[in-house]
């Protein structure tokens, strides 16, 4: 009995952390979707690129005597730039020529880009004799925090995740909702033709959206590499699917929705990961012991389906009315 | 963007008669192929890559026989000779081509199934491989020693108490009654508005109760069957021993039928809850469900042997076919492939027939109607859910059958074979070949399978033998995704309608090409669709921000 409360609070804290991570990645999907109605399948690779950039920065700079926080800032900035530029490049080469094609066409092209990037990343790391990367985070980040929220011991890097994530989310919110550029982006998302008539260069706004989405993916990648230090070129697929699910769950195209979806998914997943513990605590729930932690992905998807059945356009999505 | 002049167009009445070129092509490629295999001139052996290219060229004669206008008898002779004589003979000379031909057929059937779901009904399914896995595991578990392992171990479920299954059953009855009652109200007040708020919730609860009841009833039946099997075998030690290689191999035929049913049921079960979703939502949910099946295969170790997979899966014995093969000087170890090859041919013949018949039926037209415009189709009286479910189930059943054959051929299955990458691979075949067109889809499956299983391994073999010191990370076989991805992107950029598009597809993809008079599409929509000057393929820079607003609110799966 006495383990239930600590388990629940650790589910809460870890779910929150994972949720923020998902939310940051999900924003990349949702922004692109909001403006182009396109699932950018390559986003998971953009995000892994960020993670690998983070790995490389940590690998090179950790042995030096630089301040670990400076290393982190360098890693984040480099990852943002690389991932952002990569995303813009992808948009330019693989999506822009297809903008007036039926929707399945850019989707397939996105899947193709995602495959290309996976193998390119693998080639890049493979040529240096590396395949499974073990991210070496500066030791300062692995220290436990002096205080324990809800009695859960968390590490400095978790706090970093929380702070960086929150800063990113608020920054994006300000950018999109309270700036001229953000207004232009929203205008293009709403109606590209009319926005063009108002003097907005929609190509530039779309490229900018891709840059922002990619940069968020890069930040998410570095944070992911810190939290889950085992990486390879294909590591992005599952978190990518999860983050996209989070975006769908919250109502794709909606920024607060992506955050909410990420948090909900992170919490559900963490809860399902430990649900078998309850089987050992409550004899009547012994059957829960059969639920392995691996099934947390299954549970996350089933939760997604159940929520979508009742809210077909996601938690915060607007119901689109169809014109006949 | 004009259609490539290199590719054959479907025979038109006015097309020139090409009987002679067809015969010449077939004979020349066949002779070259036999020469490459060292059958004509002993001692002559070609590199594997060239031989496999010749094999593909030879298969091209089948396509030409289908596409070209030529004497029907000649066409038939070529098709029959190629499929029943030459390919088996090539398989005799080099077993790997047998294997390749069987894989091509398996993937062609998968692609045809997915073509129904995506190409015809316009439902973007990214978890299609789940149905393939259902078939493969169905036979994999029963047709191998795994079944003995299951029976030997304890009951998989603790026997459910009466309350444990009666309660959900009662709930189901209550739910069904409630639903029927609400339907009755609907019928009493036709013309009432669509149900809202609490009514919708009540309806959803009723349906949920029914689903819970059905699922628990299924679990209960499975428990009973399991208990019966276990008690039978545990009482008969000899019977248990006889399961060392799975159930009686003659049951293979039964399992082929069962796989159709099982895959179709899974298709319906997956389809029912998610079919209300559209486009991207459906895509992500099916993708997730595909992953769910893989996670189950990975973790239900007792049934699936987890990540290690199931080994030594048997097939049905076919003594008469074996004796034929023996008299044709096949090696004994090739008998199994010989049998499976003809089995696969038969299955694919059935699949194609079903596909053609369905495509030309009311159901096929309903699918296309839903793909084109769901609302309009509904308004014209097409039952939305039933039609979509039928597409899901039909597509799934093709995959289920081929799953059984795949398990029997590979003799080994593991969750690895059913990853998300495979689903995308099948989708690639459909898109690459030409969505909605049966010949195109088969062509796509053949080409993609050929690249993956023959060209890339052959290429890496050649490269490694010629440059022994080469970094093993440059092995081309490791980069099939790169190649795949490049093919996908380039195809989408330059020929989004696929290699052999169906006429409808070609017209739709070029709806906006009002600057390209060479395209013979009926540009009736051009005036409206391309009014804002979006067309002009190949000149992406001149696109004004004014993009045709039609594409904004269309569904992903739905081809506009």
Short mmCIF file of C-alpha atoms in Angstrom, two decimals, chain B residues 123-496:
data_model
loop_
_atom_site.label_atom_id
_atom_site.label_comp_id
_atom_site.label_asym_id
_atom_site.label_seq_id
_atom_site.Cartn_x
_atom_site.Cartn_y
_atom_site.Cartn_z
CA UNK B 123 -8.74 5.15 -46.92
CA UNK B 124 -5.12 5.77 -46.11
CA UNK B 125 -4.04 2.70 -44.15
CA UNK B 126 -0.50 2.83 -42.82
CA UNK B 127 -0.80 -0.31 -40.73
CA UNK B 128 -1.73 -2.73 -43.47
CA UNK B 129 1.02 -5.18 -42.57
CA UNK B 130 -0.93 -6.03 -39.40
CA UNK B 131 -3.26 -8.24 -41.45
CA UNK B 132 -0.31 -9.93 -43.08
CA UNK B 133 1.00 -10.62 -39.58
CA UNK B 134 -2.33 -12.09 -38.53
CA UNK B 135 -2.18 -14.67 -41.34
CA UNK B 136 1.48 -15.40 -40.82
CA UNK B 137 1.16 -15.90 -37.09
CA UNK B 138 -2.00 -17.93 -37.46
CA UNK B 139 -0.19 -20.58 -39.45
CA UNK B 140 3.15 -19.92 -37.77
CA UNK B 141 1.77 -20.82 -34.34
CA UNK B 142 -0.19 -23.88 -35.43
CA UNK B 143 2.17 -25.11 -38.14
CA UNK B 144 5.26 -25.30 -35.96
CA UNK B 145 6.50 -26.67 -32.67
CA UNK B 146 5.22 -23.50 -31.04
CA UNK B 147 1.78 -25.06 -30.70
CA UNK B 148 3.18 -27.85 -28.58
CA UNK B 149 4.78 -25.24 -26.34
CA UNK B 150 1.46 -23.51 -25.86
CA UNK B 151 -0.41 -26.71 -25.09
CA UNK B 152 2.28 -27.93 -22.71
CA UNK B 153 2.17 -24.79 -20.64
CA UNK B 154 -0.63 -23.87 -18.30
CA UNK B 155 -3.92 -22.46 -19.33
CA UNK B 156 -3.28 -19.11 -20.88
CA UNK B 157 -6.16 -17.46 -19.11
CA UNK B 158 -7.30 -18.38 -15.68
CA UNK B 159 -10.77 -19.80 -16.32
CA UNK B 160 -13.15 -16.90 -16.09
CA UNK B 161 -15.80 -17.19 -13.47
CA UNK B 162 -19.42 -17.01 -14.47
CA UNK B 163 -19.78 -13.42 -13.28
CA UNK B 164 -16.66 -12.42 -15.16
CA UNK B 165 -18.18 -13.23 -18.54
CA UNK B 166 -21.84 -12.98 -17.72
CA UNK B 167 -21.57 -9.37 -16.59
CA UNK B 168 -20.12 -8.05 -19.87
CA UNK B 169 -22.61 -10.16 -21.76
CA UNK B 170 -25.43 -8.55 -19.82
CA UNK B 171 -23.93 -5.15 -20.48
CA UNK B 172 -23.87 -5.98 -24.17
CA UNK B 173 -27.53 -6.96 -24.09
CA UNK B 174 -28.41 -3.74 -22.25
CA UNK B 175 -26.35 -1.74 -24.75
CA UNK B 176 -27.93 -3.42 -27.76
CA UNK B 177 -31.40 -2.93 -26.32
CA UNK B 178 -30.68 0.72 -25.65
CA UNK B 179 -29.35 1.22 -29.13
CA UNK B 180 -32.34 -0.50 -30.68
CA UNK B 181 -34.63 1.66 -28.58
CA UNK B 182 -32.90 4.83 -29.78
CA UNK B 183 -33.12 3.58 -33.35
CA UNK B 184 -36.83 3.04 -32.78
CA UNK B 185 -37.19 6.66 -31.67
CA UNK B 186 -35.36 7.71 -34.81
CA UNK B 187 -37.71 5.75 -36.96
CA UNK B 188 -40.74 7.15 -35.21
CA UNK B 189 -39.51 10.68 -35.87
CA UNK B 190 -37.94 10.74 -39.28
CA UNK B 191 -36.64 14.08 -40.30
CA UNK B 192 -35.58 14.90 -36.76
CA UNK B 193 -32.23 16.62 -36.42
CA UNK B 194 -29.07 14.62 -35.99
CA UNK B 195 -28.64 13.47 -32.39
CA UNK B 196 -26.77 15.91 -30.21
CA UNK B 197 -25.05 16.14 -26.84
CA UNK B 198 -26.47 13.69 -24.31
CA UNK B 199 -28.13 11.62 -26.99
CA UNK B 200 -24.86 11.14 -28.78
CA UNK B 201 -23.22 10.20 -25.51
CA UNK B 202 -25.97 7.66 -24.79
CA UNK B 203 -25.51 6.19 -28.23
CA UNK B 204 -21.76 5.98 -27.76
CA UNK B 205 -22.20 4.29 -24.39
CA UNK B 206 -24.59 1.77 -25.91
CA UNK B 207 -22.18 0.95 -28.72
CA UNK B 208 -19.29 0.69 -26.28
CA UNK B 209 -21.26 -1.76 -24.16
CA UNK B 210 -21.97 -3.89 -27.21
CA UNK B 211 -18.31 -3.87 -28.18
CA UNK B 212 -17.25 -4.83 -24.65
CA UNK B 213 -19.77 -7.65 -24.69
CA UNK B 214 -18.65 -8.97 -28.07
CA UNK B 215 -14.99 -8.81 -27.15
CA UNK B 216 -15.54 -10.54 -23.82
CA UNK B 217 -17.66 -13.19 -25.53
CA UNK B 218 -14.80 -13.78 -27.97
CA UNK B 219 -12.34 -14.04 -25.09
CA UNK B 220 -14.66 -16.45 -23.36
CA UNK B 221 -14.97 -18.67 -26.43
CA UNK B 222 -11.19 -18.56 -26.87
CA UNK B 223 -10.79 -19.63 -23.25
CA UNK B 224 -13.18 -22.54 -23.72
CA UNK B 225 -11.43 -23.70 -26.89
CA UNK B 226 -8.10 -23.35 -25.20
CA UNK B 227 -9.25 -25.31 -22.18
CA UNK B 228 -10.67 -28.04 -24.41
CA UNK B 229 -7.47 -28.36 -26.42
CA UNK B 230 -5.32 -28.37 -23.33
CA UNK B 231 -7.35 -30.96 -21.49
CA UNK B 232 -7.45 -33.15 -24.59
CA UNK B 233 -3.75 -33.11 -25.20
CA UNK B 234 -2.64 -33.28 -21.61
CA UNK B 235 -4.61 -36.49 -21.30
CA UNK B 236 -2.93 -37.97 -24.37
CA UNK B 237 0.82 -37.86 -24.05
CA UNK B 238 1.21 -39.40 -27.50
CA UNK B 239 -0.97 -36.71 -29.03
CA UNK B 240 1.19 -34.09 -27.42
CA UNK B 241 4.32 -35.64 -28.92
CA UNK B 242 2.68 -35.66 -32.34
CA UNK B 243 2.50 -31.89 -32.09
CA UNK B 244 6.27 -31.55 -32.17
CA UNK B 245 6.00 -30.07 -35.67
CA UNK B 246 2.64 -28.44 -35.23
CA UNK B 247 -0.78 -29.66 -36.23
CA UNK B 248 -1.32 -32.07 -39.10
CA UNK B 249 0.22 -30.33 -42.14
CA UNK B 250 -2.84 -31.18 -44.21
CA UNK B 251 -4.69 -28.61 -42.12
CA UNK B 252 -2.70 -25.99 -44.04
CA UNK B 253 -5.60 -25.75 -46.47
CA UNK B 254 -8.02 -25.16 -43.66
CA UNK B 255 -5.77 -22.47 -42.28
CA UNK B 256 -5.67 -20.68 -45.59
CA UNK B 257 -9.42 -20.33 -45.32
CA UNK B 258 -9.22 -19.48 -41.64
CA UNK B 259 -6.66 -16.80 -42.38
CA UNK B 260 -9.05 -15.12 -44.79
CA UNK B 261 -11.69 -15.08 -42.08
CA UNK B 262 -9.35 -14.08 -39.28
CA UNK B 263 -7.77 -11.24 -41.22
CA UNK B 264 -11.17 -10.02 -42.35
CA UNK B 265 -12.45 -10.08 -38.77
CA UNK B 266 -9.40 -8.18 -37.55
CA UNK B 267 -9.96 -5.77 -40.41
CA UNK B 268 -13.52 -5.19 -39.30
CA UNK B 269 -12.54 -4.89 -35.64
CA UNK B 270 -9.85 -2.37 -36.44
CA UNK B 271 -11.97 -0.65 -39.02
CA UNK B 272 -15.17 -0.21 -37.04
CA UNK B 273 -13.92 2.19 -34.41
CA UNK B 274 -11.62 4.19 -36.66
CA UNK B 275 -13.57 4.58 -39.86
CA UNK B 276 -15.26 7.70 -38.62
CA UNK B 277 -11.88 9.34 -38.72
CA UNK B 278 -10.67 10.92 -41.87
CA UNK B 279 -7.45 11.37 -43.74
CA UNK B 280 -4.54 12.04 -41.47
CA UNK B 281 -6.37 10.90 -38.38
CA UNK B 282 -7.08 7.56 -39.98
CA UNK B 283 -3.47 7.35 -41.16
CA UNK B 284 -1.99 7.85 -37.71
CA UNK B 285 -4.47 5.52 -36.03
CA UNK B 286 -3.88 2.69 -38.49
CA UNK B 287 -0.17 3.25 -38.16
CA UNK B 288 -0.56 2.97 -34.41
CA UNK B 289 -2.65 -0.17 -34.69
CA UNK B 290 0.00 -1.75 -36.90
CA UNK B 291 2.51 -1.00 -34.19
CA UNK B 292 0.15 -2.46 -31.61
CA UNK B 293 0.07 -5.78 -33.44
CA UNK B 294 3.86 -5.78 -33.62
CA UNK B 295 4.19 -5.02 -29.92
CA UNK B 296 1.83 -7.88 -29.14
CA UNK B 297 3.85 -10.23 -31.35
CA UNK B 298 6.96 -9.07 -29.56
CA UNK B 299 5.59 -9.56 -26.07
CA UNK B 300 3.15 -12.47 -26.14
CA UNK B 301 6.13 -14.75 -25.83
CA UNK B 302 4.13 -17.85 -25.12
CA UNK B 303 2.32 -17.68 -28.44
CA UNK B 304 4.75 -15.94 -30.71
CA UNK B 305 8.07 -16.80 -29.08
CA UNK B 306 8.68 -13.07 -28.76
CA UNK B 307 11.47 -11.37 -30.64
CA UNK B 308 13.16 -14.69 -31.41
CA UNK B 309 10.29 -15.55 -33.70
CA UNK B 310 8.84 -18.89 -34.69
CA UNK B 311 11.04 -21.33 -36.58
CA UNK B 312 10.53 -24.43 -38.74
CA UNK B 313 7.02 -23.75 -39.96
CA UNK B 314 5.70 -26.53 -42.17
CA UNK B 315 3.58 -26.61 -45.31
CA UNK B 316 1.02 -29.03 -46.60
CA UNK B 317 2.44 -32.15 -48.25
CA UNK B 318 1.73 -32.36 -51.99
CA UNK B 319 2.96 -35.80 -53.05
CA UNK B 320 1.61 -35.69 -56.59
CA UNK B 321 3.14 -32.31 -57.26
CA UNK B 322 6.40 -33.57 -55.77
CA UNK B 323 6.43 -36.54 -58.11
CA UNK B 324 5.83 -34.25 -61.07
CA UNK B 325 8.68 -32.06 -59.89
CA UNK B 326 10.85 -35.14 -59.45
CA UNK B 327 10.20 -36.33 -62.96
CA UNK B 328 11.09 -32.83 -64.22
CA UNK B 329 14.52 -33.20 -62.60
CA UNK B 330 13.94 -30.79 -59.76
CA UNK B 331 16.11 -31.23 -56.71
CA UNK B 332 14.25 -32.63 -53.68
CA UNK B 333 14.95 -29.46 -51.72
CA UNK B 334 13.20 -27.48 -54.46
CA UNK B 335 9.96 -29.44 -54.17
CA UNK B 336 8.62 -27.13 -51.52
CA UNK B 337 9.25 -24.02 -53.61
CA UNK B 338 7.72 -25.77 -56.62
CA UNK B 339 4.56 -26.44 -54.66
CA UNK B 340 4.45 -22.95 -53.14
CA UNK B 341 5.00 -21.33 -56.51
CA UNK B 342 1.93 -22.93 -58.00
CA UNK B 343 -0.03 -22.28 -54.84
CA UNK B 344 0.89 -18.62 -54.98
CA UNK B 345 -0.03 -18.44 -58.66
CA UNK B 346 -3.41 -19.92 -57.90
CA UNK B 347 -4.00 -17.52 -55.00
CA UNK B 348 -2.98 -14.51 -57.01
CA UNK B 349 -5.25 -15.58 -59.84
CA UNK B 350 -8.12 -15.65 -57.35
CA UNK B 351 -7.07 -12.29 -55.92
CA UNK B 352 -6.94 -10.67 -59.33
CA UNK B 353 -10.29 -12.13 -60.28
CA UNK B 354 -11.88 -10.87 -57.08
CA UNK B 355 -10.29 -7.50 -57.62
CA UNK B 356 -11.55 -7.17 -61.17
CA UNK B 357 -15.02 -8.40 -60.34
CA UNK B 358 -15.33 -6.15 -57.30
CA UNK B 359 -13.96 -3.20 -59.20
CA UNK B 360 -16.68 -3.52 -61.81
CA UNK B 361 -19.46 -4.17 -59.35
CA UNK B 362 -21.70 -1.85 -57.40
CA UNK B 363 -19.37 -2.19 -54.44
CA UNK B 364 -16.39 -1.07 -56.49
CA UNK B 365 -18.32 1.93 -57.74
CA UNK B 366 -19.39 2.72 -54.19
CA UNK B 367 -15.74 2.67 -53.12
CA UNK B 368 -14.75 5.07 -55.83
CA UNK B 369 -17.71 7.28 -54.99
CA UNK B 370 -16.65 7.43 -51.36
CA UNK B 371 -13.09 8.19 -52.34
CA UNK B 372 -14.16 11.00 -54.60
CA UNK B 373 -16.66 12.65 -52.33
CA UNK B 374 -17.90 11.09 -49.18
CA UNK B 375 -20.77 13.49 -48.66
CA UNK B 376 -22.07 13.18 -52.17
CA UNK B 377 -21.80 9.41 -52.04
CA UNK B 378 -23.72 9.36 -48.80
CA UNK B 379 -26.34 11.63 -50.26
CA UNK B 380 -26.74 9.24 -53.17
CA UNK B 381 -27.46 6.42 -50.75
CA UNK B 382 -24.11 4.70 -50.42
CA UNK B 383 -23.97 3.16 -46.93
CA UNK B 384 -20.76 4.72 -45.70
CA UNK B 385 -19.66 2.49 -42.87
CA UNK B 386 -20.63 -0.78 -44.52
CA UNK B 387 -18.82 0.08 -47.73
CA UNK B 388 -15.68 1.21 -45.96
CA UNK B 389 -15.64 -1.84 -43.72
CA UNK B 390 -16.01 -4.05 -46.75
CA UNK B 391 -12.96 -2.41 -48.32
CA UNK B 392 -10.99 -2.91 -45.14
CA UNK B 393 -12.05 -6.53 -44.79
CA UNK B 394 -11.41 -7.42 -48.44
CA UNK B 395 -7.98 -5.86 -48.42
CA UNK B 396 -7.19 -7.53 -45.13
CA UNK B 397 -8.25 -10.97 -46.29
CA UNK B 398 -5.82 -10.88 -49.22
CA UNK B 399 -3.05 -10.03 -46.79
CA UNK B 400 -4.17 -12.80 -44.44
CA UNK B 401 -3.90 -15.53 -47.09
CA UNK B 402 -0.53 -14.35 -48.19
CA UNK B 403 0.58 -14.22 -44.57
CA UNK B 404 -0.01 -17.96 -44.34
CA UNK B 405 1.93 -18.57 -47.55
CA UNK B 406 4.70 -16.27 -46.39
CA UNK B 407 5.06 -18.13 -43.10
CA UNK B 408 5.15 -21.44 -44.95
CA UNK B 409 7.74 -20.22 -47.40
CA UNK B 410 10.08 -18.48 -44.98
CA UNK B 411 9.60 -21.20 -42.34
CA UNK B 412 10.47 -18.42 -39.96
CA UNK B 413 8.60 -15.36 -38.83
CA UNK B 414 9.43 -12.75 -36.25
CA UNK B 415 7.94 -9.37 -35.37
CA UNK B 416 10.70 -7.81 -37.46
CA UNK B 417 8.94 -8.95 -40.63
CA UNK B 418 5.87 -6.91 -39.76
CA UNK B 419 7.23 -3.50 -38.98
CA UNK B 420 5.89 -0.15 -40.05
CA UNK B 421 8.53 -0.16 -42.77
CA UNK B 422 6.78 -3.10 -44.42
CA UNK B 423 3.46 -1.29 -44.49
CA UNK B 424 5.11 1.65 -46.13
CA UNK B 425 6.85 -0.74 -48.51
CA UNK B 426 3.51 -2.12 -49.69
CA UNK B 427 2.10 1.39 -49.97
CA UNK B 428 5.13 2.26 -52.08
CA UNK B 429 4.38 -0.61 -54.42
CA UNK B 430 0.83 0.63 -54.87
CA UNK B 431 1.85 4.23 -55.49
CA UNK B 432 4.89 3.43 -57.59
CA UNK B 433 3.01 1.10 -59.88
CA UNK B 434 -0.02 3.27 -60.33
CA UNK B 435 -2.76 3.47 -57.79
CA UNK B 436 -6.08 2.05 -58.75
CA UNK B 437 -4.75 0.10 -61.71
CA UNK B 438 -4.35 -3.64 -61.20
CA UNK B 439 -1.57 -4.09 -63.74
CA UNK B 440 0.20 -1.07 -62.36
CA UNK B 441 -0.01 -2.28 -58.79
CA UNK B 442 1.38 -5.69 -59.75
CA UNK B 443 4.16 -4.00 -61.70
CA UNK B 444 4.98 -1.88 -58.67
CA UNK B 445 5.10 -4.93 -56.41
CA UNK B 446 7.32 -6.84 -58.84
CA UNK B 447 9.77 -3.98 -59.32
CA UNK B 448 10.04 -3.08 -55.63
CA UNK B 449 10.46 -6.72 -54.59
CA UNK B 450 13.05 -7.17 -57.30
CA UNK B 451 15.04 -4.14 -56.13
CA UNK B 452 14.88 -5.18 -52.50
CA UNK B 453 15.53 -8.89 -52.76
CA UNK B 454 17.63 -9.21 -55.86
CA UNK B 455 19.36 -6.03 -56.96
CA UNK B 456 20.54 -4.62 -53.65
CA UNK B 457 21.94 -7.90 -52.26
CA UNK B 458 23.46 -8.70 -55.66
CA UNK B 459 24.98 -5.26 -55.89
CA UNK B 460 26.53 -5.43 -52.46
CA UNK B 461 27.88 -8.90 -53.20
CA UNK B 462 29.50 -7.63 -56.38
CA UNK B 463 30.92 -4.58 -54.66
CA UNK B 464 32.28 -6.53 -51.75
CA UNK B 465 33.94 -9.12 -53.95
CA UNK B 466 35.53 -6.49 -56.18
CA UNK B 467 36.62 -4.17 -53.35
CA UNK B 468 37.37 -6.49 -50.45
CA UNK B 469 38.84 -3.78 -48.24
CA UNK B 470 35.79 -1.54 -48.51
CA UNK B 471 34.22 -0.15 -45.37
CA UNK B 472 31.34 -2.48 -44.61
CA UNK B 473 29.23 0.57 -43.79
CA UNK B 474 29.11 1.38 -47.49
CA UNK B 475 27.35 -1.88 -48.26
CA UNK B 476 24.46 -0.88 -50.54
CA UNK B 477 22.16 -3.55 -49.11
CA UNK B 478 22.17 -1.55 -45.88
CA UNK B 479 20.83 1.48 -47.63
CA UNK B 480 17.71 0.13 -49.21
CA UNK B 481 15.71 2.76 -47.36
CA UNK B 482 17.80 5.49 -48.90
CA UNK B 483 17.14 4.11 -52.33
CA UNK B 484 13.51 3.54 -51.53
CA UNK B 485 13.15 7.06 -50.27
CA UNK B 486 14.84 8.51 -53.33
CA UNK B 487 12.56 6.53 -55.58
CA UNK B 488 9.53 7.72 -53.64
CA UNK B 489 10.50 11.38 -53.69
CA UNK B 490 11.56 11.40 -57.33
CA UNK B 491 8.42 9.56 -58.36
CA UNK B 492 6.26 12.03 -56.52
CA UNK B 493 8.11 14.95 -58.08
CA UNK B 494 8.13 13.71 -61.64
CA UNK B 495 5.49 11.06 -62.04
CA UNK B 496 3.09 11.17 -59.11
#
